[in-house]
Amino acid sequence: MNDSHLILGVDIGGTSIKAAVVDTRKGSLATTVARIKTPQPATPKAVVAALAELSARLKWRGPVGVGFPGLIKQGVVRRAPNLDPGWVRHEIVNHLQRVLGVPLVAVGNDADAAGLAEARYGAGRGVRGTVVLVTLGTGIGSAVLHNGSLLPDTELGHLEIGGQDAELFASTLARERNKWTWEQWGRNVDRYLTVLEYMLAPDLFIIGGGVSAEPERFFRHLENVECKIVPATMGNDAGIVGAALFAVPGVKALARRRQRGVK
Ligand code: BGC
């Protein structure tokens, strides 16, 4: 049986790391989700060991896709504002490949993973034009897609508005730290989305992160945004499914090489 469409998807979050085998043809989970608490401090060594533990639990030896809460270029971490500073300049792809000993590891941004999955299989399915997914959590992540194609690594959670990084007033963490009411925080999110709308002219905003489960608490305060806003529909699965999708091009390239007899 050819099961090259099965890829382990891993979502590295601030509080937990979640993994499941994903059927990348259907965009759905093929196993239950294995999860582990994010080690504190979340150093490269500790996080990679946690990933190894999860893949061992799922008895996985195949390709792996990872969603990481920061910016990665050419397999190297550039920024990881909400993890341990030891990640900066860390060769995450090499490190994972060495420890996991699997044929292929692909790593991308966590919000891009969620955006890819939601655009293909969730709240953005079938939508033409520009879709912007914003994840509101410990940080703010962004994914920008046009007709289903991703513009990777946008990092719009760090847009400076009124002299302040947006994460400091529109993330879930900011709401909790400042003990804002949902209305106060909702107005901040409205301000943030209004700036994004002015710049990107999206056809649809998708709001992801834990708060996507309770849109009734704050969507009514998003008064100044003109385009349609919907909550993400795939919950935690989006980050896992999208992470697995990162590895699809690499898996296809490997298969082509094997067909040509190249080792
Ligand atoms: C990081 C992004 C990430 C987001 C959500 C931000 O602080 O800069 O890369 O997507 O948090 O985890």
Coordinates of N, CA, C and O in Angstrom, one line a residue, residues 91-206:
E91 N 19.7 25.6 14.2 CA 19.3 24.9 12.9 C 18.3 23.8 13.3 O 18.6 22.7 13.5
I92 N 17.1 24.3 13.3 CA 16.0 23.4 13.8 C 15.8 22.2 12.9 O 15.5 21.1 13.4
V93 N 15.9 22.3 11.6 CA 15.6 21.2 10.7 C 16.6 20.1 10.9 O 16.3 18.9 11.0
N94 N 17.9 20.5 10.8 CA 19.0 19.5 11.0 C 18.9 18.8 12.4 O 19.0 17.6 12.5
H95 N 18.6 19.6 13.4 CA 18.5 19.1 14.8 C 17.4 18.0 14.8 O 17.6 16.9 15.3
L96 N 16.2 18.3 14.3 CA 15.1 17.4 14.3 C 15.4 16.1 13.5 O 15.1 15.0 13.9
Q97 N 16.0 16.4 12.3 CA 16.3 15.2 11.5 C 17.3 14.2 12.2 O 17.1 13.0 12.1
R98 N 18.3 14.8 12.8 CA 19.3 14.0 13.5 C 18.6 13.2 14.7 O 18.8 12.0 14.8
V99 N 17.8 13.9 15.5 CA 17.2 13.2 16.7 C 16.1 12.3 16.3 O 16.0 11.2 16.8
L100 N 15.2 12.7 15.3 CA 14.1 11.8 15.0 C 14.5 10.7 14.0 O 13.8 9.7 13.9
G101 N 15.6 10.9 13.2 CA 16.1 9.9 12.3 C 15.0 9.5 11.3 O 14.9 8.3 10.9
V102 N 14.3 10.5 10.8 CA 13.2 10.2 9.8 C 13.7 10.7 8.4 O 14.6 11.5 8.3
P103 N 13.1 10.2 7.3 CA 13.5 10.6 6.0 C 13.4 12.1 5.7 O 14.1 12.7 4.8
L104 N 12.4 12.8 6.3 CA 12.2 14.2 5.9 C 11.6 15.0 7.0 O 10.6 14.5 7.7
V105 N 12.1 16.2 7.3 CA 11.5 17.1 8.3 C 11.3 18.4 7.6 O 12.2 18.9 7.0
A106 N 10.1 19.0 7.7 CA 9.8 20.3 7.1 C 9.3 21.2 8.3 O 8.4 20.7 9.0
V107 N 9.8 22.4 8.4 CA 9.3 23.2 9.5 C 8.9 24.6 9.0 O 9.6 25.1 8.1
G108 N 7.7 25.1 9.5 CA 7.3 26.4 9.0 C 6.6 27.1 10.2 O 6.6 26.6 11.3
N109 N 6.1 28.2 10.0 CA 5.4 29.0 11.0 C 4.1 28.4 11.4 O 3.3 27.9 10.6
D110 N 3.8 28.5 12.7 CA 2.6 27.9 13.2 C 1.3 28.5 12.7 O 0.3 27.8 12.4
A111 N 1.3 29.9 12.5 CA 0.1 30.5 12.0 C -0.1 30.2 10.5 O -1.2 30.0 10.0
D112 N 1.0 30.1 9.8 CA 0.9 29.7 8.4 C 0.3 28.3 8.3 O -0.5 28.0 7.4
A113 N 0.7 27.4 9.2 CA 0.2 26.1 9.2 C -1.4 26.1 9.4 O -2.1 25.5 8.6
A114 N -1.8 26.9 10.4 CA -3.3 27.0 10.7 C -4.0 27.6 9.5 O -5.1 27.2 9.1
G115 N -3.3 28.6 8.9 CA -3.9 29.3 7.7 C -4.1 28.4 6.5 O -5.2 28.4 5.9
L116 N -3.1 27.6 6.2 CA -3.1 26.7 5.1 C -4.3 25.7 5.3 O -5.1 25.4 4.4
A117 N -4.4 25.1 6.5 CA -5.4 24.1 6.8 C -6.8 24.7 6.8 O -7.7 24.2 6.1
E118 N -7.0 25.9 7.4 CA -8.3 26.5 7.4 C -8.7 26.9 6.0 O -9.9 26.8 5.6
A119 N -7.7 27.4 5.2 CA -8.1 27.8 3.8 C -8.5 26.6 3.0 O -9.4 26.7 2.1
R120 N -7.8 25.5 3.2 CA -8.1 24.4 2.3 C -9.3 23.5 2.8 O -10.1 23.1 2.0
Y121 N -9.4 23.4 4.2 CA -10.3 22.4 4.7 C -11.3 23.0 5.7 O -12.2 22.3 6.1
G122 N -11.1 24.3 6.1 CA -11.9 24.8 7.2 C -12.7 26.0 6.7 O -13.3 26.1 5.7
A123 N -12.6 27.1 7.6 CA -13.5 28.3 7.4 C -13.2 29.0 6.1 O -14.1 29.8 5.6
G124 N -12.1 28.8 5.4 CA -11.8 29.5 4.2 C -12.0 28.7 2.9 O -11.6 29.1 1.8
R125 N -12.5 27.5 3.1 CA -12.6 26.6 2.0 C -13.4 27.2 0.9 O -14.5 27.7 1.1
G126 N -12.9 27.1 -0.3 CA -13.6 27.6 -1.5 C -13.6 29.1 -1.7 O -14.2 29.6 -2.6
V127 N -13.0 29.9 -0.8 CA -13.1 31.3 -0.8 C -12.0 31.8 -1.8 O -10.8 31.4 -1.7
R128 N -12.4 32.6 -2.8 CA -11.5 33.2 -3.8 C -11.0 34.6 -3.2 O -11.6 35.1 -2.3
G129 N -9.9 35.1 -3.7 CA -9.4 36.4 -3.2 C -8.5 36.2 -2.1 O -7.8 35.2 -1.9
T130 N -8.4 37.2 -1.2 CA -7.4 37.3 -0.2 C -8.0 36.9 1.2 O -9.0 37.5 1.6
V131 N -7.4 35.9 1.8 CA -7.9 35.4 3.1 C -6.8 35.7 4.1 O -5.6 35.4 3.9
V132 N -7.1 36.4 5.2 CA -6.1 36.6 6.2 C -6.6 35.9 7.5 O -7.7 36.2 8.0
L133 N -5.7 35.0 8.0 CA -6.0 34.3 9.3 C -5.1 34.9 10.3 O -3.9 35.1 10.1
V134 N -5.7 35.3 11.5 CA -5.0 35.8 12.6 C -5.2 34.9 13.8 O -6.4 34.6 14.1
T135 N -4.2 34.4 14.4 CA -4.3 33.6 15.6 C -4.1 34.5 16.8 O -3.0 35.1 16.9
L136 N -5.0 34.5 17.7 CA -4.9 35.3 18.9 C -4.6 34.4 20.1 O -5.5 33.6 20.5
G137 N -3.4 34.4 20.6 CA -3.1 33.5 21.7 C -2.0 34.2 22.6 O -2.1 35.4 22.9
T138 N -1.0 33.5 23.0 CA 0.1 34.0 23.7 C 0.7 35.2 22.9 O 1.1 36.2 23.4
G139 N 0.9 34.9 21.6 CA 1.3 35.9 20.6 C 0.2 36.1 19.6 O -0.9 35.6 19.8
I140 N 0.5 36.8 18.6 CA -0.4 36.9 17.5 C 0.3 36.4 16.2 O 1.4 36.9 15.9
G141 N -0.3 35.5 15.6 CA 0.3 34.9 14.3 C -0.6 35.3 13.2 O -1.8 35.6 13.3
S142 N 0.0 35.4 12.0 CA -0.8 35.7 10.8 C -0.5 34.8 9.6 O 0.7 34.3 9.5
A143 N -1.5 34.6 8.8 CA -1.3 33.9 7.5 C -2.0 34.6 6.5 O -3.2 35.0 6.7
V144 N -1.4 34.9 5.3 CA -2.0 35.6 4.2 C -2.1 34.7 3.0 O -1.0 34.2 2.6
L145 N -3.3 34.5 2.5 CA -3.4 33.6 1.4 C -4.2 34.3 0.2 O -5.1 35.1 0.5
H146 N -3.8 34.0 -1.0 CA -4.5 34.5 -2.1 C -4.9 33.4 -3.0 O -4.0 32.7 -3.5
N147 N -6.2 33.2 -3.3 CA -6.7 32.1 -4.0 C -6.1 30.8 -3.5 O -5.7 29.9 -4.3
G148 N -5.9 30.6 -2.2 CA -5.4 29.4 -1.7 C -3.9 29.3 -1.6 O -3.4 28.4 -0.9
S149 N -3.2 30.2 -2.2 CA -1.7 30.2 -2.1 C -1.2 31.1 -1.0 O -1.7 32.2 -0.8
L150 N -0.3 30.5 -0.2 CA 0.2 31.2 1.0 C 1.4 32.1 0.7 O 2.3 31.8 -0.1
L151 N 1.3 33.3 1.2 CA 2.5 34.2 1.2 C 3.1 34.0 2.6 O 2.6 34.5 3.6
P152 N 4.2 33.2 2.7 CA 4.7 32.7 4.0 C 5.3 33.8 4.9 O 5.8 34.8 4.3
D153 N 5.4 33.5 6.2 CA 6.2 34.3 7.1 C 5.9 35.8 7.2 O 6.7 36.6 7.3
T154 N 4.6 36.1 7.3 CA 4.2 37.5 7.3 C 4.4 38.2 8.7 O 4.6 39.4 8.7
E155 N 4.3 37.5 9.8 CA 4.6 38.1 11.1 C 3.8 39.4 11.4 O 4.4 40.4 12.0
L156 N 2.6 39.5 11.0 CA 1.8 40.7 11.2 C 1.3 41.0 12.6 O 0.8 42.0 12.9
G157 N 1.6 40.0 13.5 CA 1.3 40.2 14.9 C 2.2 41.3 15.5 O 1.9 41.8 16.6
H158 N 3.3 41.6 14.8 CA 4.2 42.5 15.4 C 4.1 43.9 14.7 O 5.0 44.8 14.9
L159 N 3.0 44.1 14.0 CA 2.7 45.4 13.4 C 2.7 46.4 14.6 O 2.1 46.2 15.6
E160 N 3.4 47.6 14.3 CA 3.4 48.6 15.4 C 2.2 49.6 15.2 O 2.1 50.2 14.1
I161 N 1.3 49.7 16.1 CA 0.2 50.6 16.0 C 0.2 51.5 17.2 O 0.2 51.0 18.3
G162 N 0.1 52.8 16.9 CA 0.2 53.7 18.0 C 1.4 53.5 18.9 O 1.4 53.7 20.1
G163 N 2.5 53.2 18.3 CA 3.8 53.0 19.0 C 3.9 51.7 19.8 O 4.8 51.5 20.6
Q164 N 3.0 50.8 19.6 CA 3.0 49.6 20.3 C 2.9 48.3 19.4 O 2.0 48.3 18.5
D165 N 3.6 47.3 19.7 CA 3.5 46.1 19.0 C 2.1 45.5 19.3 O 1.6 45.5 20.4
A166 N 1.4 45.1 18.2 CA 0.0 44.7 18.3 C -0.2 43.6 19.4 O -1.2 43.5 20.0
E167 N 0.8 42.7 19.5 CA 0.7 41.6 20.5 C 0.5 42.1 21.9 O -0.1 41.5 22.7
L168 N 1.0 43.3 22.1 CA 0.9 43.9 23.5 C -0.5 44.4 23.9 O -0.8 44.6 25.0
F169 N -1.4 44.5 22.8 CA -2.7 45.0 23.2 C -3.8 44.1 22.6 O -5.0 44.3 23.0
A170 N -3.5 43.2 21.6 CA -4.6 42.5 21.0 C -4.5 40.9 21.2 O -5.3 40.2 20.7
S171 N -3.4 40.5 21.9 CA -3.3 39.0 22.1 C -4.2 38.6 23.2 O -4.6 39.4 24.0
T172 N -4.4 37.3 23.4 CA -5.1 36.8 24.5 C -4.3 37.0 25.8 O -4.9 37.3 26.8
L173 N -3.0 36.8 25.7 CA -2.2 37.1 26.8 C -2.3 38.5 27.3 O -2.4 38.7 28.6
A174 N -2.4 39.5 26.4 CA -2.5 40.9 26.8 C -3.9 41.0 27.6 O -3.9 41.8 28.6
R175 N -4.9 40.4 27.1 CA -6.2 40.5 27.8 C -6.1 40.0 29.2 O -6.6 40.6 30.2
E176 N -5.5 38.8 29.3 CA -5.4 38.2 30.7 C -4.5 39.0 31.6 O -4.8 39.3 32.7
R177 N -3.3 39.4 31.1 CA -2.4 40.2 31.9 C -2.9 41.5 32.4 O -2.7 41.9 33.5
N178 N -3.7 42.2 31.5 CA -4.2 43.5 31.9 C -5.6 43.4 32.5 O -6.2 44.4 32.8
K179 N -6.1 42.2 32.6 CA -7.5 42.0 33.2 C -8.5 42.8 32.5 O -9.4 43.4 33.1
W180 N -8.4 42.9 31.1 CA -9.4 43.6 30.3 C -10.7 42.9 30.2 O -10.7 41.6 30.2
T181 N -11.8 43.6 30.1 CA -13.1 42.9 29.8 C -13.0 42.4 28.4 O -12.2 43.0 27.6
W182 N -13.9 41.6 28.0 CA -14.0 41.1 26.6 C -14.3 42.3 25.7 O -13.8 42.4 24.6
E183 N -15.1 43.3 26.2 CA -15.4 44.4 25.4 C -14.1 45.3 25.1 O -13.8 45.7 24.0
Q184 N -13.4 45.6 26.3 CA -12.2 46.4 26.1 C -11.2 45.7 25.1 O -10.7 46.4 24.2
W185 N -11.0 44.4 25.3 CA -10.1 43.7 24.5 C -10.6 43.6 23.0 O -9.9 43.8 22.1
G186 N -11.9 43.4 22.9 CA -12.5 43.3 21.6 C -12.3 44.6 20.8 O -12.1 44.6 19.6
R187 N -12.4 45.7 21.5 CA -12.2 47.0 20.8 C -10.7 47.1 20.3 O -10.4 47.7 19.3
N188 N -9.8 46.6 21.1 CA -8.4 46.6 20.7 C -8.2 45.7 19.5 O -7.5 46.0 18.5
V189 N -8.8 44.5 19.5 CA -8.7 43.6 18.3 C -9.3 44.3 17.1 O -8.8 44.2 16.0
D190 N -10.4 45.0 17.3 CA -11.1 45.8 16.2 C -10.1 46.8 15.6 O -9.9 46.9 14.4
R191 N -9.4 47.5 16.5 CA -8.4 48.5 16.0 C -7.3 47.8 15.2 O -6.9 48.3 14.1
Y192 N -6.8 46.7 15.7 CA -5.8 45.9 15.0 C -6.2 45.4 13.6 O -5.6 45.7 12.6
L193 N -7.4 44.8 13.6 CA -7.9 44.3 12.3 C -8.2 45.4 11.3 O -8.1 45.2 10.1
T194 N -8.6 46.6 11.8 CA -8.9 47.7 10.9 C -7.7 48.1 10.2 O -7.7 48.4 9.0
V195 N -6.5 48.1 10.9 CA -5.3 48.5 10.3 C -4.9 47.4 9.2 O -4.5 47.7 8.1
L196 N -5.0 46.1 9.6 CA -4.7 45.1 8.7 C -5.6 45.2 7.4 O -5.2 44.9 6.3
E197 N -6.9 45.5 7.7 CA -7.8 45.6 6.5 C -7.4 46.7 5.6 O -7.4 46.5 4.4
Y198 N -7.0 47.8 6.2 CA -6.6 49.0 5.3 C -5.4 48.6 4.5 O -5.3 49.0 3.3
M199 N -4.5 47.8 5.0 CA -3.3 47.4 4.3 C -3.4 46.3 3.3 O -2.8 46.3 2.3
L200 N -4.3 45.3 3.6 CA -4.3 44.1 2.8 C -5.6 43.9 2.0 O -5.6 43.0 1.2
A201 N -6.6 44.7 2.3 CA -7.9 44.5 1.7 C -8.4 43.1 1.5 O -8.6 42.6 0.4
P202 N -8.4 42.4 2.7 CA -8.8 41.0 2.6 C -10.3 40.8 2.2 O -11.1 41.7 2.4
D203 N -10.7 39.7 1.6 CA -12.1 39.3 1.4 C -12.6 38.6 2.6 O -13.9 38.5 2.7
L204 N -11.8 38.0 3.4 CA -12.2 37.3 4.6 C -11.1 37.3 5.6 O -10.0 37.1 5.4
F205 N -11.6 37.6 6.9 CA -10.7 37.4 8.0 C -11.1 36.1 8.7 O -12.3 35.9 9.0
I206 N -10.2 35.3 9.1 CA -10.5 34.1 10.0 C -9.7 34.3 11.3 O -8.5 34.6 11.3

